[in-house]
Structure formats: structure tokens, C-alpha cells
């Protein structure tokens, strides 16, 4: 019994040792969204303050766990009046819900460098599962700091109605479908 416990402990320590943490390179990453306004124009913006990390022991990231937290107050749509309105209780209600989070539940390879990322998105106080498309753009060693880097593009969509976001706003004003797009670089270590 004692020998089994020691072996199990060593295996647990060994598996934790091989897992690598990748942190988002904020200067070279973008977390954005788009939506239809009046059903005739596509508008969008970014969240300029966010943290993300990937934990994986495999070079192809097939066992990756991805976590993200974004500061909703950092929303930027290139229009300060609209940004202020979006932070209000009419939309994001940042006083009550200052951030949103995502934590993956699976990261499955579906083709060469193509993945399906599934996880729980907590937004506006509501948690729902979402599935996103991810492309691994590649890995490289940064020529200046000599650290290994990985680049990803993430696309998907959510329905604002699923998260109780702006429930009194008709779809003809702002589309129910909100497209998500992120272009990210992560640093190993």
C-alpha cells in the first residue's frame, strides 16, 4: 500500500513537471468582437485589458487548458460615448459585472493546426458552454528574448440573449449574434 502511494505521488509530480504554462503576450494580442447595427453595418471593438494562459504538456496542445479573464471596463469601440453607454446597466453593467471569464473544458484537434475549443464562458453573471474554432498559426523562438512563442487565431460566436445581455434591445438594433475574434501570441515559461 505504501509503495503504491509513493509511486502514485511520483507519477503525479512527474506529470505536473512536464506541463508547461504559456502566458499571453499582451502587446501582441487582440481580443475583439463584432456585431450588426441596424442590420446594415458591422461594428466592433476590443477589450484592451485581459489575461490569459495555456497549460499544456504536449507540443501540439491537444491537452491544453485555457483560461482567460477580461476587464469589461477596458472596452474600446473607437467611440468614447458608445463605450460609456456600453458600460452602463443598459448593456454590460460593469459596476455589477466588471469582468468576464472563460475556462476550457476541451481542446480537440480536428485537422492540421485546427482545433475546437470548448469551455465555460461567464459573462454578465451567466455561465454557458461555448465552442470556438482555433487555428494554431505556428510556434517560433523570439529572436530577441529567445523564448518559445505560439500564435493562435480564435473565432466563434455567442448569442447575447443567452447571457441576458441588453434584453430590452431588439435584434434589429443590435444583432443577437456577437462574433468573437482573437489573435494571440503566447510565451512559454
CSV table of N, CA, C and O in Angstrom, one decimal, residues 103-162:
chain,number,residue,atom,x,y,z
A,103,UNK,N,-13.0,29.4,-19.2
A,103,UNK,CA,-12.1,28.3,-18.9
A,103,UNK,C,-12.5,27.1,-19.7
A,103,UNK,O,-13.7,26.7,-19.8
A,104,UNK,N,-11.5,26.6,-20.4
A,104,UNK,CA,-11.7,25.5,-21.3
A,104,UNK,C,-12.1,24.2,-20.6
A,104,UNK,O,-11.7,23.9,-19.5
A,105,UNK,N,-12.9,23.4,-21.3
A,105,UNK,CA,-13.2,22.0,-20.8
A,105,UNK,C,-12.6,21.0,-21.8
A,105,UNK,O,-12.4,19.8,-21.5
A,106,UNK,N,-12.3,21.4,-23.1
A,106,UNK,CA,-11.6,20.5,-24.0
A,106,UNK,C,-11.0,21.4,-25.1
A,106,UNK,O,-11.5,22.5,-25.4
A,107,UNK,N,-10.0,20.8,-25.7
A,107,UNK,CA,-9.2,21.4,-26.8
A,107,UNK,C,-8.9,20.3,-27.8
A,107,UNK,O,-7.9,19.6,-27.6
A,108,UNK,N,-9.7,20.1,-28.8
A,108,UNK,CA,-9.6,18.9,-29.6
A,108,UNK,C,-9.1,19.3,-31.0
A,108,UNK,O,-9.6,20.2,-31.7
A,109,UNK,N,-8.1,18.6,-31.5
A,109,UNK,CA,-7.5,18.8,-32.8
A,109,UNK,C,-8.5,18.1,-33.8
A,109,UNK,O,-8.9,17.0,-33.7
A,110,UNK,N,-8.9,18.9,-34.8
A,110,UNK,CA,-9.8,18.4,-35.8
A,110,UNK,C,-9.2,18.3,-37.2
A,110,UNK,O,-9.7,17.6,-38.1
A,111,UNK,N,-8.1,19.0,-37.4
A,111,UNK,CA,-7.3,18.9,-38.6
A,111,UNK,C,-5.9,19.5,-38.3
A,111,UNK,O,-5.7,20.0,-37.2
A,112,UNK,N,-5.1,19.5,-39.3
A,112,UNK,CA,-3.7,20.0,-39.1
A,112,UNK,C,-3.8,21.5,-38.7
A,112,UNK,O,-4.4,22.3,-39.4
A,113,UNK,N,-3.4,21.8,-37.5
A,113,UNK,CA,-3.4,23.1,-36.9
A,113,UNK,C,-4.8,23.7,-36.6
A,113,UNK,O,-4.9,24.9,-36.4
A,114,UNK,N,-5.8,22.9,-36.7
A,114,UNK,CA,-7.2,23.3,-36.5
A,114,UNK,C,-7.8,22.6,-35.3
A,114,UNK,O,-7.6,21.4,-35.1
A,115,UNK,N,-8.4,23.4,-34.4
A,115,UNK,CA,-8.9,22.8,-33.1
A,115,UNK,C,-10.3,23.3,-32.9
A,115,UNK,O,-10.8,24.4,-33.4
A,116,UNK,N,-11.1,22.6,-32.0
A,116,UNK,CA,-12.3,23.0,-31.5
A,116,UNK,C,-12.1,23.2,-30.0
A,116,UNK,O,-11.7,22.3,-29.3
A,117,UNK,N,-12.3,24.4,-29.5
A,117,UNK,CA,-12.1,24.8,-28.1
A,117,UNK,C,-13.5,24.9,-27.5
A,117,UNK,O,-14.3,25.7,-27.9
A,118,UNK,N,-13.7,24.1,-26.5
A,118,UNK,CA,-15.0,24.2,-25.7
A,118,UNK,C,-14.7,24.6,-24.3
A,118,UNK,O,-13.7,24.2,-23.7
A,119,UNK,N,-15.5,25.4,-23.8
A,119,UNK,CA,-15.3,25.8,-22.4
A,119,UNK,C,-16.5,26.6,-21.9
A,119,UNK,O,-17.5,26.8,-22.5
A,120,UNK,N,-16.4,27.0,-20.6
A,120,UNK,CA,-17.4,27.8,-19.9
A,120,UNK,C,-17.1,29.3,-20.0
A,120,UNK,O,-16.1,29.7,-19.5
A,121,UNK,N,-18.0,30.0,-20.6
A,121,UNK,CA,-17.9,31.5,-20.6
A,121,UNK,C,-18.8,32.0,-19.5
A,121,UNK,O,-20.0,31.7,-19.5
A,122,UNK,N,-18.3,32.8,-18.6
A,122,UNK,CA,-19.1,33.5,-17.6
A,122,UNK,C,-19.1,35.0,-18.0
A,122,UNK,O,-18.0,35.7,-18.0
A,123,UNK,N,-20.3,35.5,-18.4
A,123,UNK,CA,-20.4,36.8,-18.9
A,123,UNK,C,-21.7,37.4,-18.3
A,123,UNK,O,-22.8,36.7,-18.4
A,124,UNK,N,-21.7,38.6,-17.8
A,124,UNK,CA,-22.9,39.2,-17.3
A,124,UNK,C,-23.6,38.4,-16.2
A,124,UNK,O,-24.8,38.3,-16.1
A,125,UNK,N,-22.7,37.6,-15.4
A,125,UNK,CA,-23.3,36.8,-14.3
A,125,UNK,C,-23.9,35.5,-14.8
A,125,UNK,O,-24.4,34.8,-13.9
A,126,UNK,N,-23.8,35.1,-16.0
A,126,UNK,CA,-24.3,33.9,-16.5
A,126,UNK,C,-23.2,33.0,-17.1
A,126,UNK,O,-22.3,33.6,-17.8
A,127,UNK,N,-23.2,31.8,-16.8
A,127,UNK,CA,-22.2,30.8,-17.3
A,127,UNK,C,-22.8,29.9,-18.3
A,127,UNK,O,-23.8,29.2,-18.0
A,128,UNK,N,-22.3,29.8,-19.5
A,128,UNK,CA,-22.8,28.9,-20.6
A,128,UNK,C,-21.6,28.3,-21.3
A,128,UNK,O,-20.5,28.9,-21.4
A,129,UNK,N,-21.8,27.1,-21.8
A,129,UNK,CA,-20.7,26.4,-22.6
A,129,UNK,C,-20.7,27.1,-24.0
A,129,UNK,O,-21.8,27.4,-24.5
A,130,UNK,N,-19.5,27.3,-24.5
A,130,UNK,CA,-19.4,27.8,-25.9
A,130,UNK,C,-18.3,27.0,-26.6
A,130,UNK,O,-17.4,26.4,-25.9
A,131,UNK,N,-18.4,26.9,-27.9
A,131,UNK,CA,-17.4,26.2,-28.7
A,131,UNK,C,-16.8,27.2,-29.7
A,131,UNK,O,-17.6,27.9,-30.4
A,132,UNK,N,-15.5,27.2,-29.8
A,132,UNK,CA,-14.8,28.2,-30.7
A,132,UNK,C,-13.9,27.4,-31.6
A,132,UNK,O,-13.4,26.4,-31.3
A,133,UNK,N,-13.6,28.0,-32.8
A,133,UNK,CA,-12.7,27.5,-33.7
A,133,UNK,C,-11.3,28.1,-33.5
A,133,UNK,O,-11.2,29.4,-33.4
A,134,UNK,N,-10.3,27.3,-33.4
A,134,UNK,CA,-8.9,27.8,-33.2
A,134,UNK,C,-8.0,27.3,-34.2
A,134,UNK,O,-8.0,26.2,-34.6
A,135,UNK,N,-7.2,28.2,-34.7
A,135,UNK,CA,-6.1,27.9,-35.6
A,135,UNK,C,-4.7,28.1,-34.9
A,135,UNK,O,-4.5,29.2,-34.4
A,136,UNK,N,-3.9,27.1,-34.9
A,136,UNK,CA,-2.5,27.3,-34.4
A,136,UNK,C,-1.7,27.8,-35.5
A,136,UNK,O,-1.5,27.1,-36.5
A,137,UNK,N,-1.4,29.1,-35.4
A,137,UNK,CA,-0.6,29.8,-36.5
A,137,UNK,C,0.8,29.3,-36.6
A,137,UNK,O,1.5,29.5,-37.6
A,138,UNK,N,1.3,28.8,-35.5
A,138,UNK,CA,2.7,28.3,-35.5
A,138,UNK,C,3.4,28.6,-34.2
A,138,UNK,O,2.8,29.3,-33.3
A,139,UNK,N,4.6,28.0,-34.1
A,139,UNK,CA,5.4,28.3,-33.0
A,139,UNK,C,6.8,28.8,-33.5
A,139,UNK,O,7.1,28.4,-34.6
A,140,UNK,N,7.5,29.6,-32.7
A,140,UNK,CA,8.8,30.1,-33.1
A,140,UNK,C,9.5,30.5,-31.9
A,140,UNK,O,9.0,30.5,-30.8
A,141,UNK,N,10.8,30.7,-32.0
A,141,UNK,CA,11.6,31.3,-30.9
A,141,UNK,C,11.8,32.8,-31.2
A,141,UNK,O,12.2,33.2,-32.3
A,142,UNK,N,11.4,33.6,-30.3
A,142,UNK,CA,11.5,35.0,-30.4
A,142,UNK,C,13.0,35.4,-30.6
A,142,UNK,O,13.9,35.0,-29.8
A,143,UNK,N,13.3,36.1,-31.7
A,143,UNK,CA,14.8,36.4,-32.0
A,143,UNK,C,15.5,37.3,-30.9
A,143,UNK,O,16.7,37.2,-30.8
A,144,UNK,N,14.7,38.0,-30.1
A,144,UNK,CA,15.4,38.9,-29.1
A,144,UNK,C,15.5,38.3,-27.8
A,144,UNK,O,16.5,38.3,-27.2
A,145,UNK,N,14.4,37.7,-27.2
A,145,UNK,CA,14.4,37.2,-25.9
A,145,UNK,C,14.6,35.7,-25.8
A,145,UNK,O,14.7,35.1,-24.8
A,146,UNK,N,14.7,35.0,-27.0
A,146,UNK,CA,15.0,33.6,-27.2
A,146,UNK,C,14.0,32.7,-26.5
A,146,UNK,O,14.2,31.5,-26.2
A,147,UNK,N,12.8,33.2,-26.2
A,147,UNK,CA,11.7,32.4,-25.6
A,147,UNK,C,10.8,31.8,-26.7
A,147,UNK,O,10.6,32.4,-27.8
A,148,UNK,N,10.3,30.6,-26.5
A,148,UNK,CA,9.4,30.0,-27.4
A,148,UNK,C,8.0,30.7,-27.4
A,148,UNK,O,7.5,31.0,-26.3
A,149,UNK,N,7.5,30.9,-28.6
A,149,UNK,CA,6.2,31.6,-28.8
A,149,UNK,C,5.3,30.7,-29.5
A,149,UNK,O,5.7,29.9,-30.4
A,150,UNK,N,4.0,30.9,-29.3
A,150,UNK,CA,2.9,30.2,-30.1
A,150,UNK,C,1.9,31.3,-30.4
A,150,UNK,O,1.5,32.1,-29.6
A,151,UNK,N,1.4,31.2,-31.7
A,151,UNK,CA,0.3,32.1,-32.1
A,151,UNK,C,-0.9,31.4,-32.5
A,151,UNK,O,-0.9,30.3,-33.1
A,152,UNK,N,-2.1,32.0,-32.1
A,152,UNK,CA,-3.4,31.4,-32.3
A,152,UNK,C,-4.4,32.4,-32.8
A,152,UNK,O,-4.3,33.6,-32.5
A,153,UNK,N,-5.3,32.0,-33.7
A,153,UNK,CA,-6.4,32.8,-34.1
A,153,UNK,C,-7.7,32.1,-33.6
A,153,UNK,O,-7.8,30.9,-33.8
A,154,UNK,N,-8.6,32.8,-32.9
A,154,UNK,CA,-9.8,32.2,-32.4
A,154,UNK,C,-11.0,32.9,-32.9
A,154,UNK,O,-11.0,34.1,-33.0
A,155,UNK,N,-12.0,32.1,-33.4
A,155,UNK,CA,-13.2,32.7,-34.0
A,155,UNK,C,-14.4,31.9,-33.4
A,155,UNK,O,-14.3,30.7,-33.2
A,156,UNK,N,-15.5,32.6,-33.3
A,156,UNK,CA,-16.7,31.9,-32.9
A,156,UNK,C,-17.8,33.0,-32.7
A,156,UNK,O,-17.6,34.1,-33.0
A,157,UNK,N,-18.9,32.6,-32.1
A,157,UNK,CA,-20.0,33.5,-31.8
A,157,UNK,C,-20.8,33.0,-30.6
A,157,UNK,O,-20.8,31.9,-30.3
A,158,UNK,N,-21.4,34.0,-30.0
A,158,UNK,CA,-22.3,33.8,-28.9
A,158,UNK,C,-23.6,34.5,-29.2
A,158,UNK,O,-23.6,35.4,-30.1
A,159,UNK,N,-24.7,34.2,-28.5
A,159,UNK,CA,-25.9,34.9,-28.6
A,159,UNK,C,-26.0,35.8,-27.3
A,159,UNK,O,-25.9,35.2,-26.2
A,160,UNK,N,-26.2,37.1,-27.5
A,160,UNK,CA,-26.2,38.0,-26.3
A,160,UNK,C,-27.4,37.6,-25.5
A,160,UNK,O,-27.4,37.7,-24.3
A,161,UNK,N,-28.5,37.1,-26.1
A,161,UNK,CA,-29.7,36.7,-25.3
A,161,UNK,C,-29.4,35.5,-24.4
A,161,UNK,O,-30.0,35.4,-23.3
A,162,UNK,N,-28.5,34.7,-24.7
A,162,UNK,CA,-28.1,33.5,-23.9
A,162,UNK,C,-27.5,34.0,-22.5
A,162,UNK,O,-27.5,33.3,-21.5
